[in-house]
PDB file of C-alpha atoms in Angstrom:
ATOM      1  CA  ASP A   1     -13.178  17.146  82.860  1.00 61.00           C
ATOM      2  CA  GLY A   2     -12.199  20.718  82.016  1.00 71.00           C
ATOM      3  CA  GLY A   3     -11.289  21.610  78.478  1.00 94.00           C
ATOM      4  CA  ILE A   4     -12.218  23.081  75.185  1.00 97.00           C
ATOM      5  CA  THR A   5     -14.743  21.399  72.914  1.00 97.00           C
ATOM      6  CA  GLN A   6     -14.913  22.121  69.200  1.00 97.00           C
ATOM      7  CA  SER A   7     -17.728  20.874  67.005  1.00 95.00           C
ATOM      8  CA  PRO A   8     -18.206  19.433  64.500  1.00 95.00           C
ATOM      9  CA  LYS A   9     -14.892  17.618  63.901  1.00 95.00           C
ATOM     10  CA  TYR A  10     -15.531  17.610  60.131  1.00 96.00           C
ATOM     11  CA  LEU A  11     -17.671  20.140  58.228  1.00 94.00           C
ATOM     12  CA  PHE A  12     -18.495  20.387  54.546  1.00 93.00           C
ATOM     13  CA  ARG A  13     -19.722  23.631  52.976  1.00 90.00           C
ATOM     14  CA  LYS A  14     -21.079  24.390  49.607  1.00 90.00           C
ATOM     15  CA  GLU A  15     -19.964  27.463  47.693  1.00 87.00           C
ATOM     16  CA  GLY A  16     -21.775  30.548  48.807  1.00 87.00           C
ATOM     17  CA  GLN A  17     -22.898  29.152  52.170  1.00 91.00           C
ATOM     18  CA  ASN A  18     -22.101  30.481  55.671  1.00 94.00           C
ATOM     19  CA  VAL A  19     -21.137  27.954  58.257  1.00 95.00           C
ATOM     20  CA  THR A  20     -20.634  28.325  62.014  1.00 97.00           C
ATOM     21  CA  LEU A  21     -17.978  26.437  64.003  1.00 97.00           C
ATOM     22  CA  SER A  22     -18.650  25.919  67.685  1.00 98.00           C
ATOM     23  CA  CYS A  23     -16.126  26.394  70.471  1.00 98.00           C
ATOM     24  CA  GLU A  24     -17.012  25.893  74.180  1.00 98.00           C
ATOM     25  CA  GLN A  25     -14.720  25.897  77.194  1.00 97.00           C
ATOM     26  CA  ASN A  26     -15.346  25.090  80.873  1.00 96.00           C
ATOM     27  CA  LEU A  27     -11.991  26.317  82.157  1.00 95.00           C
ATOM     28  CA  ASN A  28     -13.343  29.697  83.212  1.00 94.00           C
ATOM     29  CA  HIS A  29     -10.871  31.350  80.933  1.00 93.00           C
ATOM     30  CA  ASP A  30     -11.315  34.998  80.008  1.00 92.00           C
ATOM     31  CA  ALA A  31      -9.434  34.917  76.670  1.00 92.00           C
ATOM     32  CA  MET A  32     -10.442  32.882  73.613  1.00 95.00           C
ATOM     33  CA  TYR A  33      -8.869  32.690  70.160  1.00 95.00           C
ATOM     34  CA  TRP A  34      -9.489  31.241  66.718  1.00 97.00           C
ATOM     35  CA  TYR A  35      -6.630  30.099  64.480  1.00 97.00           C
ATOM     36  CA  ARG A  36      -6.486  28.721  60.979  1.00 97.00           C
ATOM     37  CA  GLN A  37      -3.916  26.115  59.939  1.00 96.00           C
ATOM     38  CA  ASP A  38      -3.140  25.212  56.364  1.00 94.00           C
ATOM     39  CA  PRO A  39      -0.709  22.433  55.213  1.00 86.00           C
ATOM     40  CA  GLY A  40       2.915  23.701  55.589  1.00 79.00           C
ATOM     41  CA  GLN A  41       1.765  26.823  57.373  1.00 82.00           C
ATOM     42  CA  GLY A  42       1.873  27.800  60.983  1.00 86.00           C
ATOM     43  CA  LEU A  43      -1.275  28.793  62.940  1.00 93.00           C
ATOM     44  CA  ARG A  44      -2.635  32.066  61.780  1.00 94.00           C
ATOM     45  CA  LEU A  45      -4.765  34.230  64.106  1.00 94.00           C
ATOM     46  CA  ILE A  46      -8.270  35.002  62.877  1.00 97.00           C
ATOM     47  CA  TYR A  47     -10.063  36.651  65.868  1.00 96.00           C
ATOM     48  CA  TYR A  48      -9.597  36.867  69.600  1.00 94.00           C
ATOM     49  CA  SER A  49     -11.599  37.950  72.577  1.00 94.00           C
ATOM     50  CA  GLN A  50     -10.336  39.007  75.959  1.00 90.00           C
ATOM     51  CA  ILE A  51     -13.679  39.503  77.703  1.00 91.00           C
ATOM     52  CA  VAL A  52     -17.358  38.895  77.053  1.00 94.00           C
ATOM     53  CA  ASN A  53     -18.994  41.140  74.457  1.00 95.00           C
ATOM     54  CA  ASP A  54     -15.597  42.262  73.081  1.00 95.00           C
ATOM     55  CA  PHE A  55     -13.447  40.777  70.313  1.00 96.00           C
ATOM     56  CA  GLN A  56     -10.641  41.994  68.044  1.00 94.00           C
ATOM     57  CA  LYS A  57      -9.545  41.030  64.506  1.00 95.00           C
ATOM     58  CA  GLY A  58      -6.398  39.038  64.051  1.00 93.00           C
ATOM     59  CA  ASP A  59      -4.079  38.807  61.041  1.00 91.00           C
ATOM     60  CA  ILE A  60      -6.628  37.140  58.697  1.00 95.00           C
ATOM     61  CA  ALA A  61     -10.109  38.271  59.751  1.00 96.00           C
ATOM     62  CA  GLU A  62     -11.492  38.955  56.308  1.00 96.00           C
ATOM     63  CA  GLY A  63     -14.444  36.627  55.497  1.00 96.00           C
ATOM     64  CA  TYR A  64     -14.962  35.583  59.115  1.00 97.00           C
ATOM     65  CA  SER A  65     -17.081  36.791  61.969  1.00 98.00           C
ATOM     66  CA  VAL A  66     -17.386  35.886  65.660  1.00 98.00           C
ATOM     67  CA  SER A  67     -19.442  36.654  68.724  1.00 98.00           C
ATOM     68  CA  ARG A  68     -18.717  36.414  72.490  1.00 98.00           C
ATOM     69  CA  GLU A  69     -22.053  36.587  74.269  1.00 97.00           C
ATOM     70  CA  LYS A  70     -21.001  34.141  77.004  1.00 97.00           C
ATOM     71  CA  LYS A  71     -17.690  33.580  78.691  1.00 96.00           C
ATOM     72  CA  GLU A  72     -17.748  29.887  77.711  1.00 97.00           C
ATOM     73  CA  SER A  73     -18.517  30.255  74.025  1.00 98.00           C
ATOM     74  CA  PHE A  74     -16.778  31.803  71.083  1.00 98.00           C
ATOM     75  CA  PRO A  75     -18.342  30.624  67.800  1.00 98.00           C
ATOM     76  CA  LEU A  76     -16.728  31.409  64.474  1.00 98.00           C
ATOM     77  CA  THR A  77     -18.733  31.986  61.280  1.00 97.00           C
ATOM     78  CA  VAL A  78     -17.059  31.391  57.946  1.00 96.00           C
ATOM     79  CA  THR A  79     -18.942  33.553  55.476  1.00 94.00           C
ATOM     80  CA  SER A  80     -19.307  33.314  51.743  1.00 90.00           C
ATOM     81  CA  ALA A  81     -16.848  36.209  51.518  1.00 89.00           C
ATOM     82  CA  GLN A  82     -14.036  33.899  52.588  1.00 90.00           C
ATOM     83  CA  LYS A  83     -12.574  32.867  49.210  1.00 88.00           C
ATOM     84  CA  ASN A  84     -10.519  29.925  50.360  1.00 91.00           C
ATOM     85  CA  PRO A  85     -12.111  28.511  53.503  1.00 93.00           C
ATOM     86  CA  THR A  86     -10.902  24.916  53.310  1.00 95.00           C
ATOM     87  CA  ALA A  87      -8.564  24.559  56.307  1.00 96.00           C
ATOM     88  CA  PHE A  88      -8.180  23.128  59.799  1.00 97.00           C
ATOM     89  CA  TYR A  89      -9.618  25.570  62.392  1.00 98.00           C
ATOM     90  CA  LEU A  90      -8.388  25.642  65.998  1.00 98.00           C
ATOM     91  CA  CYS A  91      -9.938  27.352  68.964  1.00 98.00           C
ATOM     92  CA  ALA A  92      -7.828  28.159  72.064  1.00 96.00           C
ATOM     93  CA  SER A  93      -8.244  29.772  75.417  1.00 95.00           C
ATOM     94  CA  SER A  94      -6.045  31.103  78.232  1.00 91.00           C
ATOM     95  CA  ILE A  95      -6.527  32.514  81.719  1.00 88.00           C
ATOM     96  CA  SER A  96      -5.863  36.035  80.598  1.00 77.00           C
ATOM     97  CA  ARG A  97      -4.358  38.115  77.847  1.00 67.00           C
ATOM     98  CA  GLY A  98      -0.957  38.138  79.428  1.00 61.00           C
ATOM     99  CA  TRP A  99       0.076  34.951  77.669  1.00 64.00           C
ATOM    100  CA  ASN A 100       2.566  34.113  80.352  1.00 70.00           C
ATOM    101  CA  THR A 101       0.612  30.988  80.892  1.00 77.00           C
ATOM    102  CA  GLU A 102      -0.224  28.120  78.580  1.00 88.00           C
ATOM    103  CA  ALA A 103      -2.856  28.096  75.869  1.00 92.00           C
ATOM    104  CA  PHE A 104      -5.349  25.276  75.748  1.00 95.00           C
ATOM    105  CA  PHE A 105      -6.508  24.162  72.323  1.00 97.00           C
ATOM    106  CA  GLY A 106      -9.512  22.234  71.174  1.00 97.00           C
ATOM    107  CA  GLN A 107      -9.233  19.247  68.816  1.00 96.00           C
ATOM    108  CA  GLY A 108     -10.028  21.315  65.790  1.00 97.00           C
ATOM    109  CA  THR A 109     -12.622  21.394  62.995  1.00 97.00           C
ATOM    110  CA  ARG A 110     -11.615  20.455  59.454  1.00 97.00           C
ATOM    111  CA  LEU A 111     -13.693  22.474  56.955  1.00 96.00           C
ATOM    112  CA  THR A 112     -13.902  21.424  53.337  1.00 95.00           C
ATOM    113  CA  VAL A 113     -15.686  23.286  50.565  1.00 90.00           C
ATOM    114  CA  VAL A 114     -17.440  21.019  48.149  1.00 86.00           C
TER     115      VAL A 114
ATOM    116  CA  SER B   1       6.261  42.852  61.921  1.00 69.00           C
ATOM    117  CA  GLN B   2       7.250  39.961  64.167  1.00 73.00           C
ATOM    118  CA  LYS B   3       8.547  36.866  62.418  1.00 83.00           C
ATOM    119  CA  ILE B   4       9.213  33.436  63.751  1.00 89.00           C
ATOM    120  CA  GLU B   5      11.318  30.830  61.873  1.00 89.00           C
ATOM    121  CA  GLN B   6      11.749  27.216  62.723  1.00 90.00           C
ATOM    122  CA  ASN B   7      14.864  26.116  60.947  1.00 74.00           C
ATOM    123  CA  SER B   8      13.674  22.979  59.294  1.00 74.00           C
ATOM    124  CA  GLU B   9      10.345  21.510  58.338  1.00 81.00           C
ATOM    125  CA  ALA B  10      11.492  17.913  59.080  1.00 91.00           C
ATOM    126  CA  LEU B  11      14.036  16.248  61.274  1.00 93.00           C
ATOM    127  CA  ASN B  12      14.675  12.493  61.273  1.00 95.00           C
ATOM    128  CA  ILE B  13      16.710  10.859  64.057  1.00 96.00           C
ATOM    129  CA  GLN B  14      17.251   7.412  65.522  1.00 97.00           C
ATOM    130  CA  GLU B  15      15.807   6.293  68.766  1.00 97.00           C
ATOM    131  CA  GLY B  16      18.004   7.171  71.791  1.00 97.00           C
ATOM    132  CA  LYS B  17      19.593  10.197  70.121  1.00 97.00           C
ATOM    133  CA  THR B  18      18.989  13.818  71.105  1.00 97.00           C
ATOM    134  CA  ALA B  19      16.791  15.864  68.897  1.00 96.00           C
ATOM    135  CA  THR B  20      17.467  19.563  68.682  1.00 96.00           C
ATOM    136  CA  LEU B  21      14.949  21.957  67.175  1.00 96.00           C
ATOM    137  CA  THR B  22      15.608  25.616  66.488  1.00 96.00           C
ATOM    138  CA  CYS B  23      13.289  28.673  66.698  1.00 95.00           C
ATOM    139  CA  ASN B  24      14.554  32.139  65.595  1.00 94.00           C
ATOM    140  CA  TYR B  25      12.591  35.357  65.805  1.00 92.00           C
ATOM    141  CA  THR B  26      13.055  38.833  64.481  1.00 88.00           C
ATOM    142  CA  ASN B  27      11.919  42.388  64.954  1.00 79.00           C
ATOM    143  CA  TYR B  28      11.092  42.442  68.627  1.00 75.00           C
ATOM    144  CA  SER B  29      12.037  41.064  72.043  1.00 77.00           C
ATOM    145  CA  PRO B  30       9.381  38.846  73.628  1.00 81.00           C
ATOM    146  CA  ALA B  31       9.214  38.412  77.366  1.00 81.00           C
ATOM    147  CA  TYR B  32       8.726  34.676  77.070  1.00 87.00           C
ATOM    148  CA  LEU B  33       8.482  31.935  74.514  1.00 91.00           C
ATOM    149  CA  GLN B  34       6.455  28.715  74.432  1.00 94.00           C
ATOM    150  CA  TRP B  35       6.764  25.271  72.816  1.00 97.00           C
ATOM    151  CA  TYR B  36       3.880  23.068  71.836  1.00 97.00           C
ATOM    152  CA  ARG B  37       3.482  19.548  70.387  1.00 98.00           C
ATOM    153  CA  GLN B  38       0.940  18.812  67.729  1.00 96.00           C
ATOM    154  CA  ASP B  39      -0.060  15.310  66.570  1.00 96.00           C
ATOM    155  CA  PRO B  40      -1.689  14.885  63.129  1.00 93.00           C
ATOM    156  CA  GLY B  41      -5.331  16.045  63.019  1.00 93.00           C
ATOM    157  CA  ARG B  42      -5.228  17.316  66.629  1.00 95.00           C
ATOM    158  CA  GLY B  43      -4.841  20.525  68.471  1.00 96.00           C
ATOM    159  CA  PRO B  44      -1.451  21.576  69.827  1.00 97.00           C
ATOM    160  CA  VAL B  45      -0.575  20.739  73.451  1.00 97.00           C
ATOM    161  CA  PHE B  46       1.541  22.969  75.612  1.00 96.00           C
ATOM    162  CA  LEU B  47       4.983  21.660  76.628  1.00 97.00           C
ATOM    163  CA  LEU B  48       7.131  24.435  78.116  1.00 95.00           C
ATOM    164  CA  LEU B  49       7.284  28.151  78.703  1.00 94.00           C
ATOM    165  CA  ILE B  50      10.584  29.958  79.213  1.00 93.00           C
ATOM    166  CA  ARG B  51      10.933  33.590  80.322  1.00 90.00           C
ATOM    167  CA  GLU B  52      13.573  36.046  79.035  1.00 87.00           C
ATOM    168  CA  ASN B  53      15.426  36.012  82.297  1.00 89.00           C
ATOM    169  CA  GLU B  54      15.651  32.168  82.241  1.00 91.00           C
ATOM    170  CA  LYS B  55      18.489  30.798  80.229  1.00 86.00           C
ATOM    171  CA  GLU B  56      17.324  27.191  80.404  1.00 95.00           C
ATOM    172  CA  LYS B  57      14.333  25.197  81.530  1.00 95.00           C
ATOM    173  CA  ARG B  58      13.838  21.438  81.894  1.00 96.00           C
ATOM    174  CA  LYS B  59      10.941  19.040  82.149  1.00 95.00           C
ATOM    175  CA  GLU B  60      11.725  15.360  82.199  1.00 96.00           C
ATOM    176  CA  ARG B  61      13.527  14.631  78.892  1.00 97.00           C
ATOM    177  CA  LEU B  62      12.816  18.075  77.493  1.00 98.00           C
ATOM    178  CA  LYS B  63      15.127  21.096  77.681  1.00 98.00           C
ATOM    179  CA  VAL B  64      14.569  24.599  76.320  1.00 97.00           C
ATOM    180  CA  THR B  65      17.062  27.433  76.072  1.00 96.00           C
ATOM    181  CA  PHE B  66      16.381  31.081  75.325  1.00 93.00           C
ATOM    182  CA  ASP B  67      19.109  33.316  74.060  1.00 91.00           C
ATOM    183  CA  THR B  68      17.750  36.864  73.768  1.00 89.00           C
ATOM    184  CA  THR B  69      20.981  38.148  72.218  1.00 90.00           C
ATOM    185  CA  LEU B  70      20.882  35.619  69.355  1.00 92.00           C
ATOM    186  CA  LYS B  71      17.057  35.887  69.316  1.00 92.00           C
ATOM    187  CA  GLN B  72      16.880  32.158  69.380  1.00 93.00           C
ATOM    188  CA  SER B  73      15.387  29.256  71.354  1.00 94.00           C
ATOM    189  CA  LEU B  74      16.603  25.647  71.224  1.00 96.00           C
ATOM    190  CA  PHE B  75      14.335  22.767  72.079  1.00 97.00           C
ATOM    191  CA  HIS B  76      16.014  19.468  72.997  1.00 98.00           C
ATOM    192  CA  ILE B  77      14.505  16.008  73.456  1.00 98.00           C
ATOM    193  CA  THR B  78      17.025  13.594  75.017  1.00 97.00           C
ATOM    194  CA  ALA B  79      16.861   9.800  74.688  1.00 98.00           C
ATOM    195  CA  SER B  80      14.290  10.268  71.979  1.00 98.00           C
ATOM    196  CA  GLN B  81      11.628   7.620  71.445  1.00 98.00           C
ATOM    197  CA  PRO B  82       9.241   6.862  68.467  1.00 97.00           C
ATOM    198  CA  ALA B  83       6.422   8.242  70.603  1.00 98.00           C
ATOM    199  CA  ASP B  84       8.132  11.629  70.416  1.00 98.00           C
ATOM    200  CA  SER B  85       7.374  11.760  66.611  1.00 98.00           C
ATOM    201  CA  ALA B  86       5.178  14.806  66.141  1.00 97.00           C
ATOM    202  CA  THR B  87       5.290  18.402  64.937  1.00 95.00           C
ATOM    203  CA  TYR B  88       6.757  20.877  67.413  1.00 97.00           C
ATOM    204  CA  LEU B  89       5.685  24.533  67.400  1.00 96.00           C
ATOM    205  CA  CYS B  90       7.434  27.540  68.745  1.00 95.00           C
ATOM    206  CA  ALA B  91       5.182  30.458  69.854  1.00 93.00           C
ATOM    207  CA  LEU B  92       5.722  34.014  70.986  1.00 90.00           C
ATOM    208  CA  VAL B  93       3.267  36.640  72.238  1.00 84.00           C
ATOM    209  CA  ASN B  94       2.890  39.465  69.681  1.00 80.00           C
ATOM    210  CA  GLN B  95       4.141  42.949  70.373  1.00 77.00           C
ATOM    211  CA  ALA B  96       0.674  44.131  71.388  1.00 78.00           C
ATOM    212  CA  GLY B  97       0.598  41.354  74.009  1.00 78.00           C
ATOM    213  CA  THR B  98      -2.744  40.257  72.783  1.00 79.00           C
ATOM    214  CA  ALA B  99      -2.196  36.820  71.156  1.00 83.00           C
ATOM    215  CA  LEU B 100       0.351  34.112  70.455  1.00 88.00           C
ATOM    216  CA  ILE B 101       2.010  33.912  67.043  1.00 88.00           C
ATOM    217  CA  PHE B 102       3.367  30.560  65.878  1.00 92.00           C
ATOM    218  CA  GLY B 103       6.155  29.286  63.734  1.00 92.00           C
ATOM    219  CA  LYS B 104       5.388  26.805  61.000  1.00 93.00           C
ATOM    220  CA  GLY B 105       6.686  23.929  63.048  1.00 94.00           C
ATOM    221  CA  THR B 106       9.267  21.182  62.736  1.00 95.00           C
ATOM    222  CA  THR B 107       8.070  17.629  62.159  1.00 95.00           C
ATOM    223  CA  LEU B 108      10.200  15.168  64.108  1.00 96.00           C
ATOM    224  CA  SER B 109      10.394  11.554  63.153  1.00 97.00           C
ATOM    225  CA  VAL B 110      12.119   9.120  65.553  1.00 97.00           C
ATOM    226  CA  SER B 111      12.880   5.733  64.076  1.00 96.00           C
ATOM    227  CA  SER B 112      13.482   2.592  66.117  1.00 93.00           C
TER     228      SER B 112
END
């Protein structure tokens, strides 16, 4: 089945550690996105990529990094510089940057700092 | 900057009634608007997209309107069912046309 797979579903991080969240899609979509969701907040854009080997910062990119070496994969690293990383992280993709079509979301990764 | 407001955080209705959710936006004029459903602990799922030249769009029990003068979209669920209980998110493309921005959502609870 086509779709987006995020892993792991739950992730625990110690203070000062970097962690990487995985996002893979087999929809042959060009565009991929990372959002963060906190209780009572909407989805906030962290990073996005329209093509391989290119990505752009979103509204809250500080403390995060990404790579887009393959069309299917868009991993997100939460670095130790991110002061409040506990949140629900969502990866999404779409056919193109036009956004006149639907976005497909993964099931999310819940990150907790312990 | 663009701003999206969904009028209420929570809406409680009885089964069989029509639920109406509101999305207001400011500071720009998007070419289209989308609605998503999100269940607890899961990613959002696309429901409907409406373009600026479409006043209304329907899909089964769902209806969306788009008033570019009022800068508002209304999302209706008719003959609501307990299974419709979820958070509903309104989304617009940003002015750069590079990504979707989302409202905070309205959590709908349908009681039997």
